[in-house]
Structure formats: structure tokens, C-alpha cells
Short mmCIF file of C-alpha atoms and ligand atoms in Angstrom, two decimals:
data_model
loop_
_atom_site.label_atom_id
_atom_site.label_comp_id
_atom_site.label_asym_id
_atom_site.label_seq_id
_atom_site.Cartn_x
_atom_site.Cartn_y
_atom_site.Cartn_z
CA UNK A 1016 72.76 70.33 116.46
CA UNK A 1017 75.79 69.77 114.71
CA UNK A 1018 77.35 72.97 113.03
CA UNK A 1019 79.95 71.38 110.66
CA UNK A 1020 80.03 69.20 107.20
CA UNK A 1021 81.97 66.70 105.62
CA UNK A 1022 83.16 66.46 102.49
CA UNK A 1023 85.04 63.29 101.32
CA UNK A 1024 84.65 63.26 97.60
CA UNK A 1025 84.89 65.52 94.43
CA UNK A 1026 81.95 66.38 92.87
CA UNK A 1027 80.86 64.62 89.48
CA UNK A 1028 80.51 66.25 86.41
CA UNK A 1029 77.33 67.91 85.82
CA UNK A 1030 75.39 69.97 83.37
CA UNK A 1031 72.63 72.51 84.97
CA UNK A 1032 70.72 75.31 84.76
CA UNK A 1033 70.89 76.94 88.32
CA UNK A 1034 69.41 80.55 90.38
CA UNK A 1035 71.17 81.62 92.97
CA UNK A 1036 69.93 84.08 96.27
CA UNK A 1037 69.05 87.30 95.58
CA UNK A 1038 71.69 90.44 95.61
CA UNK A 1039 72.58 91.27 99.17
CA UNK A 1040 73.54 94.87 98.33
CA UNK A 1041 70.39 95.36 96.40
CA UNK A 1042 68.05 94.23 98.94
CA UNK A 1043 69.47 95.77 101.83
CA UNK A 1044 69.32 99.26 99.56
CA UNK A 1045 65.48 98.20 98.30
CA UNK A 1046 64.29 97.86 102.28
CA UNK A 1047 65.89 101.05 103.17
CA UNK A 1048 64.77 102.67 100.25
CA UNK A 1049 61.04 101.75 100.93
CA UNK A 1050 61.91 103.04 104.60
CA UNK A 1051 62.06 106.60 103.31
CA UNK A 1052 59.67 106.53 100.15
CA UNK A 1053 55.86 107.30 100.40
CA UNK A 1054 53.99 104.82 100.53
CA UNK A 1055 53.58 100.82 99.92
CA UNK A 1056 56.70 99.56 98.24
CA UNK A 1057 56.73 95.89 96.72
CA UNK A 1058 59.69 94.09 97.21
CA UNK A 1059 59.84 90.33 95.44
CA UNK A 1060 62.33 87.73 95.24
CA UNK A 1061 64.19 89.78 98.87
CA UNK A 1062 67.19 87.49 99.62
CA UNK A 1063 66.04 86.09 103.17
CA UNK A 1064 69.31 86.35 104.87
CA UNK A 1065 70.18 87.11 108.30
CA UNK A 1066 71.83 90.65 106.89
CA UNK A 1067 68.41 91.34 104.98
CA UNK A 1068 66.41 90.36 108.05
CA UNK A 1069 68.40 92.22 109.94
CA UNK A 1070 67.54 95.34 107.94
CA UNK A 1071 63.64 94.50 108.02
CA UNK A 1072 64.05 94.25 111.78
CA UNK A 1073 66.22 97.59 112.19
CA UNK A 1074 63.05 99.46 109.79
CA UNK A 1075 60.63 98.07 111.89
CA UNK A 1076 62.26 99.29 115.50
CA UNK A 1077 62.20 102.58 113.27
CA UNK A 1078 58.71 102.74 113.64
CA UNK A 1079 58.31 101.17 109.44
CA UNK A 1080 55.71 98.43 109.30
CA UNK A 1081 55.88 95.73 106.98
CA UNK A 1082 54.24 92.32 105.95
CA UNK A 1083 55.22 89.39 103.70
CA UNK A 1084 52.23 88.20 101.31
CA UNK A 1085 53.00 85.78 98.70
CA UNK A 1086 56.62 85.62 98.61
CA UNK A 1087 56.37 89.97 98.28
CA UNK A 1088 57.24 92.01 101.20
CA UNK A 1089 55.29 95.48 101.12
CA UNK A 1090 56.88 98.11 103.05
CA UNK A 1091 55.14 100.58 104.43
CA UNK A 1092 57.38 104.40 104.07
CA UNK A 1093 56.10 107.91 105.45
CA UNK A 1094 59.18 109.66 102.89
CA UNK A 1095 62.28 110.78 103.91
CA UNK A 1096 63.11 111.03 107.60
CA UNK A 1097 60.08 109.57 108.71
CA UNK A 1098 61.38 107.00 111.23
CA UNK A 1099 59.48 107.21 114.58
CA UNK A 1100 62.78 107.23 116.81
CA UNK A 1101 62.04 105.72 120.88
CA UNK A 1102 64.13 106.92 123.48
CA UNK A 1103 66.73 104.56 124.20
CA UNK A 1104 66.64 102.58 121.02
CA UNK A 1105 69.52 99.63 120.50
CA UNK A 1106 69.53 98.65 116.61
CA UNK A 1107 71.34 95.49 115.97
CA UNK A 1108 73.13 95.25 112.81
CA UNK A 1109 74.15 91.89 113.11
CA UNK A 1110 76.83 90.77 110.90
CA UNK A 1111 76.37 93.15 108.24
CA UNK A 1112 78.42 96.29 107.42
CA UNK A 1113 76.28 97.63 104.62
CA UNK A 1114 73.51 97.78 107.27
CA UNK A 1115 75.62 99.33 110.28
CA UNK A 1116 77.06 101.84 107.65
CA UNK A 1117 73.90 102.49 105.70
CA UNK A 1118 71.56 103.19 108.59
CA UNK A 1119 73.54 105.50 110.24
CA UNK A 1120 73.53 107.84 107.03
CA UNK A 1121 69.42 107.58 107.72
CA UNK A 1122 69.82 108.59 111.08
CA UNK A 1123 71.37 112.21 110.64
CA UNK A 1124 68.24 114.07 111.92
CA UNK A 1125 67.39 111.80 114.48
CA UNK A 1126 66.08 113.75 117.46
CA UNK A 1127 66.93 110.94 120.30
CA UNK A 1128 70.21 109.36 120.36
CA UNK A 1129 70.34 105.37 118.69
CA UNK A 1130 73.12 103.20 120.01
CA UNK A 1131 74.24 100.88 117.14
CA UNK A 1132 76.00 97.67 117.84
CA UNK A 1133 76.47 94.41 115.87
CA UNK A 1134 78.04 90.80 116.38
CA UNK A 1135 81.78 89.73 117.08
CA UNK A 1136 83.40 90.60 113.49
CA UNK A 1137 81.27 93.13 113.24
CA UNK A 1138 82.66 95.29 116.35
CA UNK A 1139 85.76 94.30 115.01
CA UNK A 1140 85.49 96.71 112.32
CA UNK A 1141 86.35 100.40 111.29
CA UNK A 1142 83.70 102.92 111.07
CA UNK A 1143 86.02 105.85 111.21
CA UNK A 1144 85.05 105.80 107.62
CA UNK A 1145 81.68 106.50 108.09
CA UNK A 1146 82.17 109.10 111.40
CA UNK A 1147 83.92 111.59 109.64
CA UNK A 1148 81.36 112.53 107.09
CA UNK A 1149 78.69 112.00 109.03
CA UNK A 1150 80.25 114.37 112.04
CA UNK A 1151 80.85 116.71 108.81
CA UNK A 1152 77.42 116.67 108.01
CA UNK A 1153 76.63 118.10 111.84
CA UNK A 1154 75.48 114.69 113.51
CA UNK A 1155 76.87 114.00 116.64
CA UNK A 1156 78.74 110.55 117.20
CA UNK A 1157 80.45 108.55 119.83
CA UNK A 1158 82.66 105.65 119.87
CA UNK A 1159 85.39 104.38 121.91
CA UNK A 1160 87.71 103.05 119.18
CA UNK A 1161 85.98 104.00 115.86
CA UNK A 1162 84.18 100.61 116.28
CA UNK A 1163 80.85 99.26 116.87
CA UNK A 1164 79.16 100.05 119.45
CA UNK A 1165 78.26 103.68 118.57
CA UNK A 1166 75.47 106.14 119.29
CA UNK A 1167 74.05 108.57 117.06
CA UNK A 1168 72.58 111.91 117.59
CA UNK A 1169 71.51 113.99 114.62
CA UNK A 1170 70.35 117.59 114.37
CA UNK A 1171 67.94 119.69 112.85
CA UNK A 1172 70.59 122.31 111.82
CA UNK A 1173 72.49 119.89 108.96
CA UNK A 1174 74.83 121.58 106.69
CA UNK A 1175 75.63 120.06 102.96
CA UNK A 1176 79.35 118.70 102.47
CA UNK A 1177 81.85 117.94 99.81
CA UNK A 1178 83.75 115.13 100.20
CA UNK A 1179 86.38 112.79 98.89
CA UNK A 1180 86.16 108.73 99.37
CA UNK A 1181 89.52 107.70 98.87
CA UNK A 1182 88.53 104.03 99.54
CA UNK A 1183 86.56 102.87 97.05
CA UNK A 1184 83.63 102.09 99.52
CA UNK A 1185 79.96 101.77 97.94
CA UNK A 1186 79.09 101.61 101.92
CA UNK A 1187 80.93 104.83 102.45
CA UNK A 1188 79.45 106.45 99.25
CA UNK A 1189 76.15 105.46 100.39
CA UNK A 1190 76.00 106.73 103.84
CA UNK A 1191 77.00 110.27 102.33
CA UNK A 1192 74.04 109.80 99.77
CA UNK A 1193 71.77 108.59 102.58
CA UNK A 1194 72.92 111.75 104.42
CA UNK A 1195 72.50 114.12 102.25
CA UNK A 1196 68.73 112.62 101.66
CA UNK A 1197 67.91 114.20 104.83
CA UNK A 1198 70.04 117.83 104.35
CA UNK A 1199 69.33 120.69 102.66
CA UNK A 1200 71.55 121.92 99.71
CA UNK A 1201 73.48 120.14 97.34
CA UNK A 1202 75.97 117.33 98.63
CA UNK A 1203 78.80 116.74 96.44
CA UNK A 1204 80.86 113.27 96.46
CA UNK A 1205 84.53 112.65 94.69
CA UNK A 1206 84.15 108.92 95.43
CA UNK A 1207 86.69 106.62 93.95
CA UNK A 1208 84.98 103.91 91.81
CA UNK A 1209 82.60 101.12 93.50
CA UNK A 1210 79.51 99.21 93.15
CA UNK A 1211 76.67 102.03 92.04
CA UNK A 1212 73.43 100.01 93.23
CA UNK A 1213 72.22 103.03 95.39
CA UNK A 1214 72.77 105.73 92.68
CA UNK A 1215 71.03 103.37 90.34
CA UNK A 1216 67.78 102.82 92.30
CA UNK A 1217 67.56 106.61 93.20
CA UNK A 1218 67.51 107.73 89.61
CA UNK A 1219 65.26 104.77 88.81
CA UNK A 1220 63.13 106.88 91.69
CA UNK A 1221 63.51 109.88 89.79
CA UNK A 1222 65.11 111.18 92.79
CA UNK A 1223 67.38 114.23 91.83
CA UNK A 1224 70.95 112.66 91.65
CA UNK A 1225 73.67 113.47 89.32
CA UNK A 1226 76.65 111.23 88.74
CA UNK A 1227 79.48 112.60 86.43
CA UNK A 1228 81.64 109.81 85.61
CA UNK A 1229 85.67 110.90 85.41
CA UNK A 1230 88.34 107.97 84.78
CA UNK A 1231 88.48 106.12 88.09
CA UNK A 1232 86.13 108.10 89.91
CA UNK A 1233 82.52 109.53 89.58
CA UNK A 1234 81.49 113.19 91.07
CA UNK A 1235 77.98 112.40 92.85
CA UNK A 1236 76.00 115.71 93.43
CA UNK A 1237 72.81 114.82 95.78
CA UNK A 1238 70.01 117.77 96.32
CA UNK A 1239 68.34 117.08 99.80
CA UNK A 1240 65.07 116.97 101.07
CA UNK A 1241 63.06 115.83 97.97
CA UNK A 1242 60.51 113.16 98.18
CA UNK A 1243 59.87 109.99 95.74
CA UNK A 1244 57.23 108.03 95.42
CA UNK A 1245 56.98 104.07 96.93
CA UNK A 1246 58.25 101.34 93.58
CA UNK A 1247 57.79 97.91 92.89
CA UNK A 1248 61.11 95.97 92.60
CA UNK A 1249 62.36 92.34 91.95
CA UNK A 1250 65.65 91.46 93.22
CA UNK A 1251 67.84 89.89 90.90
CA UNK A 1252 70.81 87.36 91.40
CA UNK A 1253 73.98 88.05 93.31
CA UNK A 1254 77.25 87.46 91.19
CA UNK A 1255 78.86 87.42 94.47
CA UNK A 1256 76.92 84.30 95.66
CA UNK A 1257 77.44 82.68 91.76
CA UNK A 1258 81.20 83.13 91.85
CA UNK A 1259 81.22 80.24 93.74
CA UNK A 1260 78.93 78.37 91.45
CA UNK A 1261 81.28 79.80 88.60
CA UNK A 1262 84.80 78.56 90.20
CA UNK A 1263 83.21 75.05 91.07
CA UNK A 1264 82.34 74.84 87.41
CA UNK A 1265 85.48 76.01 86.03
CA UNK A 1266 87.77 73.75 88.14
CA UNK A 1267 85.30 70.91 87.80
CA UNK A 1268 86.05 67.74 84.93
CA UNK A 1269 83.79 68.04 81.46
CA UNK A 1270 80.77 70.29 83.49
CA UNK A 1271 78.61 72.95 82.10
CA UNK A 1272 76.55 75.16 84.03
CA UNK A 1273 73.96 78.48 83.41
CA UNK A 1274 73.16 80.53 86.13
CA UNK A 1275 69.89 82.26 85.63
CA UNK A 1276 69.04 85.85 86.28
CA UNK A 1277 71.93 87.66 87.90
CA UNK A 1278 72.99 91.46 88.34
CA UNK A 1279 75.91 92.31 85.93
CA UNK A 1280 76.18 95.33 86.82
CA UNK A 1281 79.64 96.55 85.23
CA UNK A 1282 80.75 97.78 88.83
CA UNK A 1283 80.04 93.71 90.53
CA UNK A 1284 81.43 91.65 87.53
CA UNK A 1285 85.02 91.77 87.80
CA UNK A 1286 85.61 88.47 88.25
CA UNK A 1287 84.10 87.12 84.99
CA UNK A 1288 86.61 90.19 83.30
CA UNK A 1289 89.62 88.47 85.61
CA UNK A 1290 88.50 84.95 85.44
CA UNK A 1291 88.10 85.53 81.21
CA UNK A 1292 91.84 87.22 81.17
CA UNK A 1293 93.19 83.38 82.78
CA UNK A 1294 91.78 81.16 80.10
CA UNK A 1295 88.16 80.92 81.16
CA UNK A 1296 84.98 81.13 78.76
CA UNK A 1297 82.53 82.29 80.55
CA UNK A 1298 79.45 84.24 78.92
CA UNK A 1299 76.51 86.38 79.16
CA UNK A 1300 73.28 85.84 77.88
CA UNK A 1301 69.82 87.34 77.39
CA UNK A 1302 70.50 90.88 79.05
CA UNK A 1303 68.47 92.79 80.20
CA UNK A 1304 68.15 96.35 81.56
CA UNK A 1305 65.82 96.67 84.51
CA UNK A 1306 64.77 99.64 86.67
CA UNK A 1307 68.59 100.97 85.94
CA UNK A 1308 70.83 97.14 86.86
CA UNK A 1309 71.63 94.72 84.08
CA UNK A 1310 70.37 91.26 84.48
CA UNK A 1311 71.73 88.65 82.55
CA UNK A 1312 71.95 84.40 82.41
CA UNK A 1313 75.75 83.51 82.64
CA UNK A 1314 76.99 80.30 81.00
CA UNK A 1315 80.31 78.36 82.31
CA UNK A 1316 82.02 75.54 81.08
CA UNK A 1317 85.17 73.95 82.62
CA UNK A 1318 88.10 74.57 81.65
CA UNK A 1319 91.43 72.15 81.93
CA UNK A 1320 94.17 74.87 81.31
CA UNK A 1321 94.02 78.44 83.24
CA UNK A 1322 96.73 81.26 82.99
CA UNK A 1323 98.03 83.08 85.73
CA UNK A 1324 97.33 86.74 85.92
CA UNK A 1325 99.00 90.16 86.45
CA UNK A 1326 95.92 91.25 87.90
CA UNK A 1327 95.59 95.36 87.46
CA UNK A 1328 93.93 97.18 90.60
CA UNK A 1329 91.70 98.97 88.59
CA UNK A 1330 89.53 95.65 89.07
CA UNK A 1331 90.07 95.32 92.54
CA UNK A 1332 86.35 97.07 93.99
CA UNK A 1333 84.55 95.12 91.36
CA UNK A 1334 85.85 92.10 92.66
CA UNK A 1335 85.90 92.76 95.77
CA UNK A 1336 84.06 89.87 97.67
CA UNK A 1337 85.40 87.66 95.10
CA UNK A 1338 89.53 87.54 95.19
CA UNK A 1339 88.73 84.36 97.78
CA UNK A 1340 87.43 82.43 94.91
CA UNK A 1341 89.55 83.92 92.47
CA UNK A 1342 92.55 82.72 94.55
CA UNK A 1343 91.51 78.87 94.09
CA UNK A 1344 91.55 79.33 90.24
CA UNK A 1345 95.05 81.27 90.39
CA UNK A 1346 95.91 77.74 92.66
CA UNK A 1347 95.69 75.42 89.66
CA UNK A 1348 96.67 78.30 87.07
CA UNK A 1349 99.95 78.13 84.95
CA UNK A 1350 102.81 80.66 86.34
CA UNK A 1351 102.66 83.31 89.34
CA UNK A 1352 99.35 85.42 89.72
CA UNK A 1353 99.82 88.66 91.11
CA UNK A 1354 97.23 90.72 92.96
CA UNK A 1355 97.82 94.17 94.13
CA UNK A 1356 96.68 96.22 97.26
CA UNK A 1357 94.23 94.52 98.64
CA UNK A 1358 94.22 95.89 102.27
CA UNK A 1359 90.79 96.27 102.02
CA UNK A 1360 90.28 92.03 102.29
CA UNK A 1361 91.49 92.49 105.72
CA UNK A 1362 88.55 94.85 106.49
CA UNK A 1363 85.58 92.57 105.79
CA UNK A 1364 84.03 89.79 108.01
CA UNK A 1365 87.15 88.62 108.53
CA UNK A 1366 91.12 89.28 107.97
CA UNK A 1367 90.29 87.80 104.47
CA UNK A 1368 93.45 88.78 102.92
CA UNK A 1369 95.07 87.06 106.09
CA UNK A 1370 93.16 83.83 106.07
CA UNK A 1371 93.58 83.98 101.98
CA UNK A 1372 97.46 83.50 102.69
CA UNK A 1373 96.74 81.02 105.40
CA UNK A 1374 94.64 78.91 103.43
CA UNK A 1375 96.69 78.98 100.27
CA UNK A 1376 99.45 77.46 102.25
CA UNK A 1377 97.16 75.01 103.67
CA UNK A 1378 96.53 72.95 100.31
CA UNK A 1379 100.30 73.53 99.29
CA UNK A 1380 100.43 76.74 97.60
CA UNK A 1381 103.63 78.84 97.62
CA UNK A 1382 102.32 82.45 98.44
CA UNK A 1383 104.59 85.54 98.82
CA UNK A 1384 103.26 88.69 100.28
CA UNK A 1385 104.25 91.43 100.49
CA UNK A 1386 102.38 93.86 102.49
CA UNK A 1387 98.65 93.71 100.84
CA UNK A 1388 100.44 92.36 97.48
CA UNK A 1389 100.50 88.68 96.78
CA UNK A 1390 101.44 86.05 94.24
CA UNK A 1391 100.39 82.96 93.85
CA UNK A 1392 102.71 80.34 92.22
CA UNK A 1393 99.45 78.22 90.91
CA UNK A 1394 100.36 74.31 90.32
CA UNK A 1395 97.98 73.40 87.16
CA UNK A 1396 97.73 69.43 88.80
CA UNK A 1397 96.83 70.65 92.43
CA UNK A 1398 95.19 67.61 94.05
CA UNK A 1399 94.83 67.17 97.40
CA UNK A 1400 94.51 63.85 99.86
CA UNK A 1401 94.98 65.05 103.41
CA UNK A 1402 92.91 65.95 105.67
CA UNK A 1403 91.86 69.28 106.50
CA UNK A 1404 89.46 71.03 109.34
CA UNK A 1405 88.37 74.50 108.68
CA UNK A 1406 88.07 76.80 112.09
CA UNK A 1407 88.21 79.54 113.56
CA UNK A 1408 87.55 81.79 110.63
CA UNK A 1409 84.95 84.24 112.34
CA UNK A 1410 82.26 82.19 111.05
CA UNK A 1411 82.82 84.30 107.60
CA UNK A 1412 80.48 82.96 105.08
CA UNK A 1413 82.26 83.65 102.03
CA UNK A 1414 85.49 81.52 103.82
CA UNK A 1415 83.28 78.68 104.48
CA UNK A 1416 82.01 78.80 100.39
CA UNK A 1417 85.54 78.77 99.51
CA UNK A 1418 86.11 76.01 101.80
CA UNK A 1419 83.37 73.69 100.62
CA UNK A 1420 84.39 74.31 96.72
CA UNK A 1421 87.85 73.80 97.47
CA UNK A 1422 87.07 70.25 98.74
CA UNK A 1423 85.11 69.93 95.69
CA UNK A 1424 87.18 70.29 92.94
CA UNK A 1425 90.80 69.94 94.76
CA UNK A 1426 89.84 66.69 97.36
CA UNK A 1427 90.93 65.55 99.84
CA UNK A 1428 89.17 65.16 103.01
CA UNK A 1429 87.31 68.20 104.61
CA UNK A 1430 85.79 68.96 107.85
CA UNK A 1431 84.21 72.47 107.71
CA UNK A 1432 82.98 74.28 110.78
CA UNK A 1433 79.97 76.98 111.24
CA UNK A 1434 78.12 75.71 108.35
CA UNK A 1435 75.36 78.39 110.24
CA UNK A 1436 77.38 81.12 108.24
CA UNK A 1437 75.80 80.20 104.97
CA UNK A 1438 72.51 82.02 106.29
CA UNK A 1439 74.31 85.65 106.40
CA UNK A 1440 74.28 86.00 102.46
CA UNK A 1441 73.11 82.59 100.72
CA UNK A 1442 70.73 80.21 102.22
CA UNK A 1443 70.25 78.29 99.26
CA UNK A 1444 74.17 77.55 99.06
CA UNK A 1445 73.93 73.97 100.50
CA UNK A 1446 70.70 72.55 98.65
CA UNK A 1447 72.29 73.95 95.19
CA UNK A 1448 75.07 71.79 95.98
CA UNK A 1449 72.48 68.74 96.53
CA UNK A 1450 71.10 69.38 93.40
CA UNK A 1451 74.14 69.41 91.57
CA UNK A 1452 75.41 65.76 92.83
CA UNK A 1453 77.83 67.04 95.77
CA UNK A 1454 78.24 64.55 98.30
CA UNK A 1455 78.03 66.46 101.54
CA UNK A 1456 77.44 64.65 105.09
C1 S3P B 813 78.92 96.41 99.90
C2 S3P B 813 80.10 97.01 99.61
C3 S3P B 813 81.42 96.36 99.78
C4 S3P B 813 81.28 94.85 99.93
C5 S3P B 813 80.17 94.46 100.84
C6 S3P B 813 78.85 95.02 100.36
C7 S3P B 813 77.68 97.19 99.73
O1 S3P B 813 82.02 96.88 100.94
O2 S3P B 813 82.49 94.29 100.37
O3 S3P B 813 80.08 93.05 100.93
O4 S3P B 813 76.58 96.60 99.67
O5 S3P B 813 77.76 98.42 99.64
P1 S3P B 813 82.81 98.27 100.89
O6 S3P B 813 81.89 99.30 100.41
O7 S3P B 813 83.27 98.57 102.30
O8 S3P B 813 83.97 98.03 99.97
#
């Protein structure tokens, strides 16, 4: 079957209410989480993506059962460190980072050694991030090259660390706090600011977790070895899926669009602050607080004229999935956007930061770069009429989006390749499209 789509025509103007897929950093966290609580947890509204089923599949070679009934998967925990671990066992993370990183922090104490390994980009990627602590903690690792494949063996003697993240990875963060589940003691984390799902769901656990929030960085003290009990949750909304949605609306003529539902959670939401600072109006409605995340309906309308930015990198982890998208509005902005060190683009599925430049340049955009610095010299009338054919991009989902809402609202005419990709983070991508009027062959 074919693997690519056409697009030939902007889309028309339109005026919707929309959801998108669920939050792929809150699901992942809400399976693992059941992993290691006692009892049946309730999951509803789980983003079915490859990365999410992915996770269910890694629980279940675990020795976790669980079953889907009514649209709810109910996961079935025996607490903290209570995988059943084979001899021999191969986990497959897939595509997905937050997995590979995340399970290994759940696999400290494991008595037989687990090989870990993952697809093409994946094994492409640094985990040297994620062997030092863990090593710290007492586990023993190998790798060749501080990439995928690895094999775990933990111990029974784990000792409590204090450590600095320097990054500004939630995946690194996480694997320390997933550590430190299984160790006795009190772990303590300096971790530069980044998206707080995990810490949010284990005090919504009443799991006892202290985060002491300093400017630019929180101090996250974890005591080990307590239980909590198996929850009920419903997944909200990624904003990382609707930025696309947000961006087509924007750059679209005389449209108007609310996205139902969606985590806006002040540690995800930089775009709407960086999107708001060029011009745009975007809005949130009818928050709500629940189990810990703000949920909210956000309400776009398009906008003709959009200012560069001098975009601070104080924002840059809250938008970090999102510069891609950001990039097409800073296209058709007024003046020169700047964006500043953003090294860690060229860490993700792909060599984002890389293709970013690449792509800019494609559809006529002057770009200078310097190092993991760029500006963008946006042209307000950007419209396009060539062809294009989008390739060899790792088959990273987020490129493709970008792609397909570039053709959108720029035109011109559009082959994209590994449509497939849409199924690592949002199914639903193409049939929202559909609904909205998008001609797509
Ligand atoms: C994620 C954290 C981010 C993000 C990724 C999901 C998470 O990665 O890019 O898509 O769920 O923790 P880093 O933590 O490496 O920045």
C-alpha cells in the first residue's frame, strides 16, 4: 500500500470545534504508573499510538496483565518492583524515547539482565544521559556507544543519589524518579526546568514527593520504597499534537477553530506564550484542574499580520516538540526571528534542528545559523507554487505534520512520504484534516 499523500490545494476557511489524541507523555507515565501501583488501575481516553502500545506491550513482557473494556484499559499492578523479569528478555521500545528512558529507571532491581533495543532513530540516540545516574544508583549497564541496544542489570544493594540534570530532560528527570521508586533513602534531583507530568501524577498518588521550585530549576526529593494505591485516570489532549491544529489555523484565511480538552500544563504551553508574543490571539477557556494537570478548551483565530520574535531560552523545554511549527509562523512573520540553543532539536526522532534549516530553505526562507542559534528572516506574503517531495526524514512524525500544514496554508504542490509516521503520536491527524475540508489524495 502506498505510504505517501498529496496535497495540491490550500485548505478553505473553516470554523470548528475539534479534539485532538490524547497526551503522549501522560499516557506513557499513566501505563507505567499502573505497572507499579496495587491493584486495578483505569486508564480512559489512552492515546492508541504505536509509542503507547509499545509501553502496554513492554508491561505485559514484564509479567503486568492488562485488558481493554469499553474504550478503558485496566491495568493490573502488584506495587513497586513487581515486574516478573524472564531470563533473556528483549523489550522493544520502538520509536519512543520516553519509553526506552523511562523503563530502564523501573528496571534498577531487576534480578536477570533485560536487553533494551528500539527502531532506526531510536538507536540513533544518546542514552549516556540516562547511564550515568542509573550506574550511580548501583545498576549495572552496557552499551557499545551510549546507544540503544543496552542491557540492564540491577541489584538488590541500591544506594540513594543526588544529582544535577543540566539538560532540561523530563525523560532524564523521570528515570531518576522512577529509580529512586525502587531505592531506599531519599533521592534528591537539581533538575533544570521541564515538563512535570510524572511529579504531578505521583503527588496526585499521594506518593511522598517533594518538589521545591527555585528560578529555573526545581529540587525533587523522592523517598523510596513506599507503595500507592491503583487510580482511575482520563487522559487529556496533547498541546503538542494541537500545535499543528493551532499553526494551520493561524496561517489559514478568515478561520476559527476550538480545540477541546487539552493539557495546559504551564511546563507544555510555550508555544501559545511564543505564538501570543508574534501577534497571535489565541485563548484559554473553561480550565480546569484535574488529578494535579490543567485542562483547558483553546480558541484560535487567524491572524493576517505576525511579528517576528527574539525568542528567550527560558521557553525553549516548554516548547520543545513545537519550534518545527513555530518555525512556519516565524516564515510568514514581519522581521528576523531569533531562536537560541536549541541543540537539543537535533536529539529527537530526527536531526530536527537540521532538517528545520533544510526545510526553511526549501520554501525560500533565508536562515542563518549559527551553531544551535538561528534566525529566520520571515517574508509576511510567503506563497509557494513549486513542487516539493518530502523524504528521507527518518519517518519523524512531527516533520511529516509540519509538512502537510505547510502545504496547507503556504501551497504549492506536495508529495509527502511515510504518511505511516502519523501512528507514533497522533492517529487521528489525517481524518481531523478530512473533517476540516483539506483536500488530501
Ligand atoms: C518527553 C520529554 C521530551 C520530549 C519528548 C517527550 C517526555 O524529551 O521531547 O517528546 O514525555 O518526557 P526530553 O525529556 O528528552 O527533552
Amino acid at each position: 500500500m502506498s505510504n505517501h499523500i498529496f496535497i495540491r490545494q490550500r485548505i478553505s476557511s473553516f470554523n470548528e470545534k475539534i479534539s485532538v489524541s490524547a497526551d503522549k507523555s501522560i499516557s506513557i507515565r499513566a501505563v507505567l504508573l499502573a505497572s507499579q501501583a496495587v491493584g486495578s488501575s483505569k486508564i480512559s481516553n489512552l492515546l492508541e499510538s504505536e509509542d503507547v502500545l509499545n509501553t502496554l506491550k513492554t508491561i505485559k513482557k514484564l509479567g503486568i496483565n492488562y485488558r481493554k473494556k469499553e474504550n478503558i484499559y485496566i491495568i493490573e499492578g502488584f506495587g513497586v518492583n513487581g515486574f516478573n523479569i524472564k531470563k533473556k528478555l528483549v523489550l522493544n521500545a520502538g520509536n519512543s524515547g520516553t519509553l526506552a528512558r523511562l523503563i530502564l529507571g523501573l528496571l534498577v532491581k531487576s534480578k536477570s539482565k533485560v536487553k533494551l533495543i528500539g527502531d532506526k532513530s531510536l538507536s540513533k540516540r544518546d542514552f549516556s544521559r540516562v547511564i550515568k545516574p542509573l550506574k550511580l544508583f548501583g545498576a549495572e549497564v552496557e552499551s557499545k556507544k551510549n546507544t540503544l541496544p543496552i542491557k540492564i542489570l540491577g541489584t538488590n544493594f541500591l544506594r540513594p543519589i543526588k544529582y544535577k540534570e543540566t539538560i532540561g530532560s523530563a525523560q532524564v528527570k523521570t528515570c531518576i524518579i522512577f529509580s529512586a521508586l525502587n531505592t531506599p533513602g531519599v533521592t534528591e534531583i537539581n533538575s533544570k526546568s521541564s515538563r512535570n507530568h510524572t511529579e504531578l501524577m505521583l503527588k496526585f498518588l499521594k506518593y511522598p514527593i517533594k518538589v521545591i521550585k527555585k528560578s529555573g530549576y526545581e529540587k525533587i526529593l523522592i523517598k523510596g520504597l513506599s507503595q500507592f494505591k491503583s487510580f482511575d485516570y482520563n487522559i487529556p489532549g496533547d498541546i503538542s499534537s494541537a500545535s499543528f491544529f493551532i499553526v494551520l489555523t493561524l496561517l489559514s484565511v478568515k478561520s476559527k477553530m476550538i480545540i477541546e480538552k487539552v493539557n495546559v500544563n504551564k511546563s507544555r504551553t510555550g508555544i501559545i506564550v511564543i505564538l501570543n508574543k508574534m501577534g497571535a490571539n489565541i485563548k484559554l477557556k473553561n480550565k480546569k484542574i484535574y488529578n494535579g494537570e490543567e485542562v483547558a478548551d483553546i480558541y484560535i483565530t487567524s491572524k493576517k499580520k505576525l511579528n517576528s520574535i527574539n525568542c528567550s531560552s527560558k521557553l525553549n523545554s516548554s516548547a520543545i516538540d513545537e519550534f518545527l511549527i513555530i518555525f512556519l509562523v516565524a516564515a510568514k512573520a514581519k522581521g528576523i526571528s531569533k531562536f537560541r540553543d536549541l541543540g537539543e532539536m537535533n536529539k529527537k526522532e530526527s536531526k530536527r534542528l537540521d532538517l528545520a534549516v533544510k526545510f526553511l530553505k526549501l520554501i525560500g526562507i533565508k536562515v542563518d545559523r549559527f551553531k544551535n542559534n538561528i534566525n529566520i528572516h520571515g517574508k509576511p506574503n510567503l506563497s509557494l507554487t513549486k513542487s516539493f517531495e518530502m523524504k528521507n526524514f527518518l519517518k519523524d512524525h512531527r516533520i511529516f505534520f509540519l509538512s502537510c500544514i505547510a502545504a496547507l496554508t503556504l501551497g504549492g504542490k506536495w508529495k509527502i512520504n511515510d504518511k505511516d509516521s502519523i501512528n507514533t503520536s497522533f492517529p487521528e491527524f489525517l481524518k481531523i484534516l478530512d473533517k476540516l475540508g483539506a483536500k488530501i489524495i
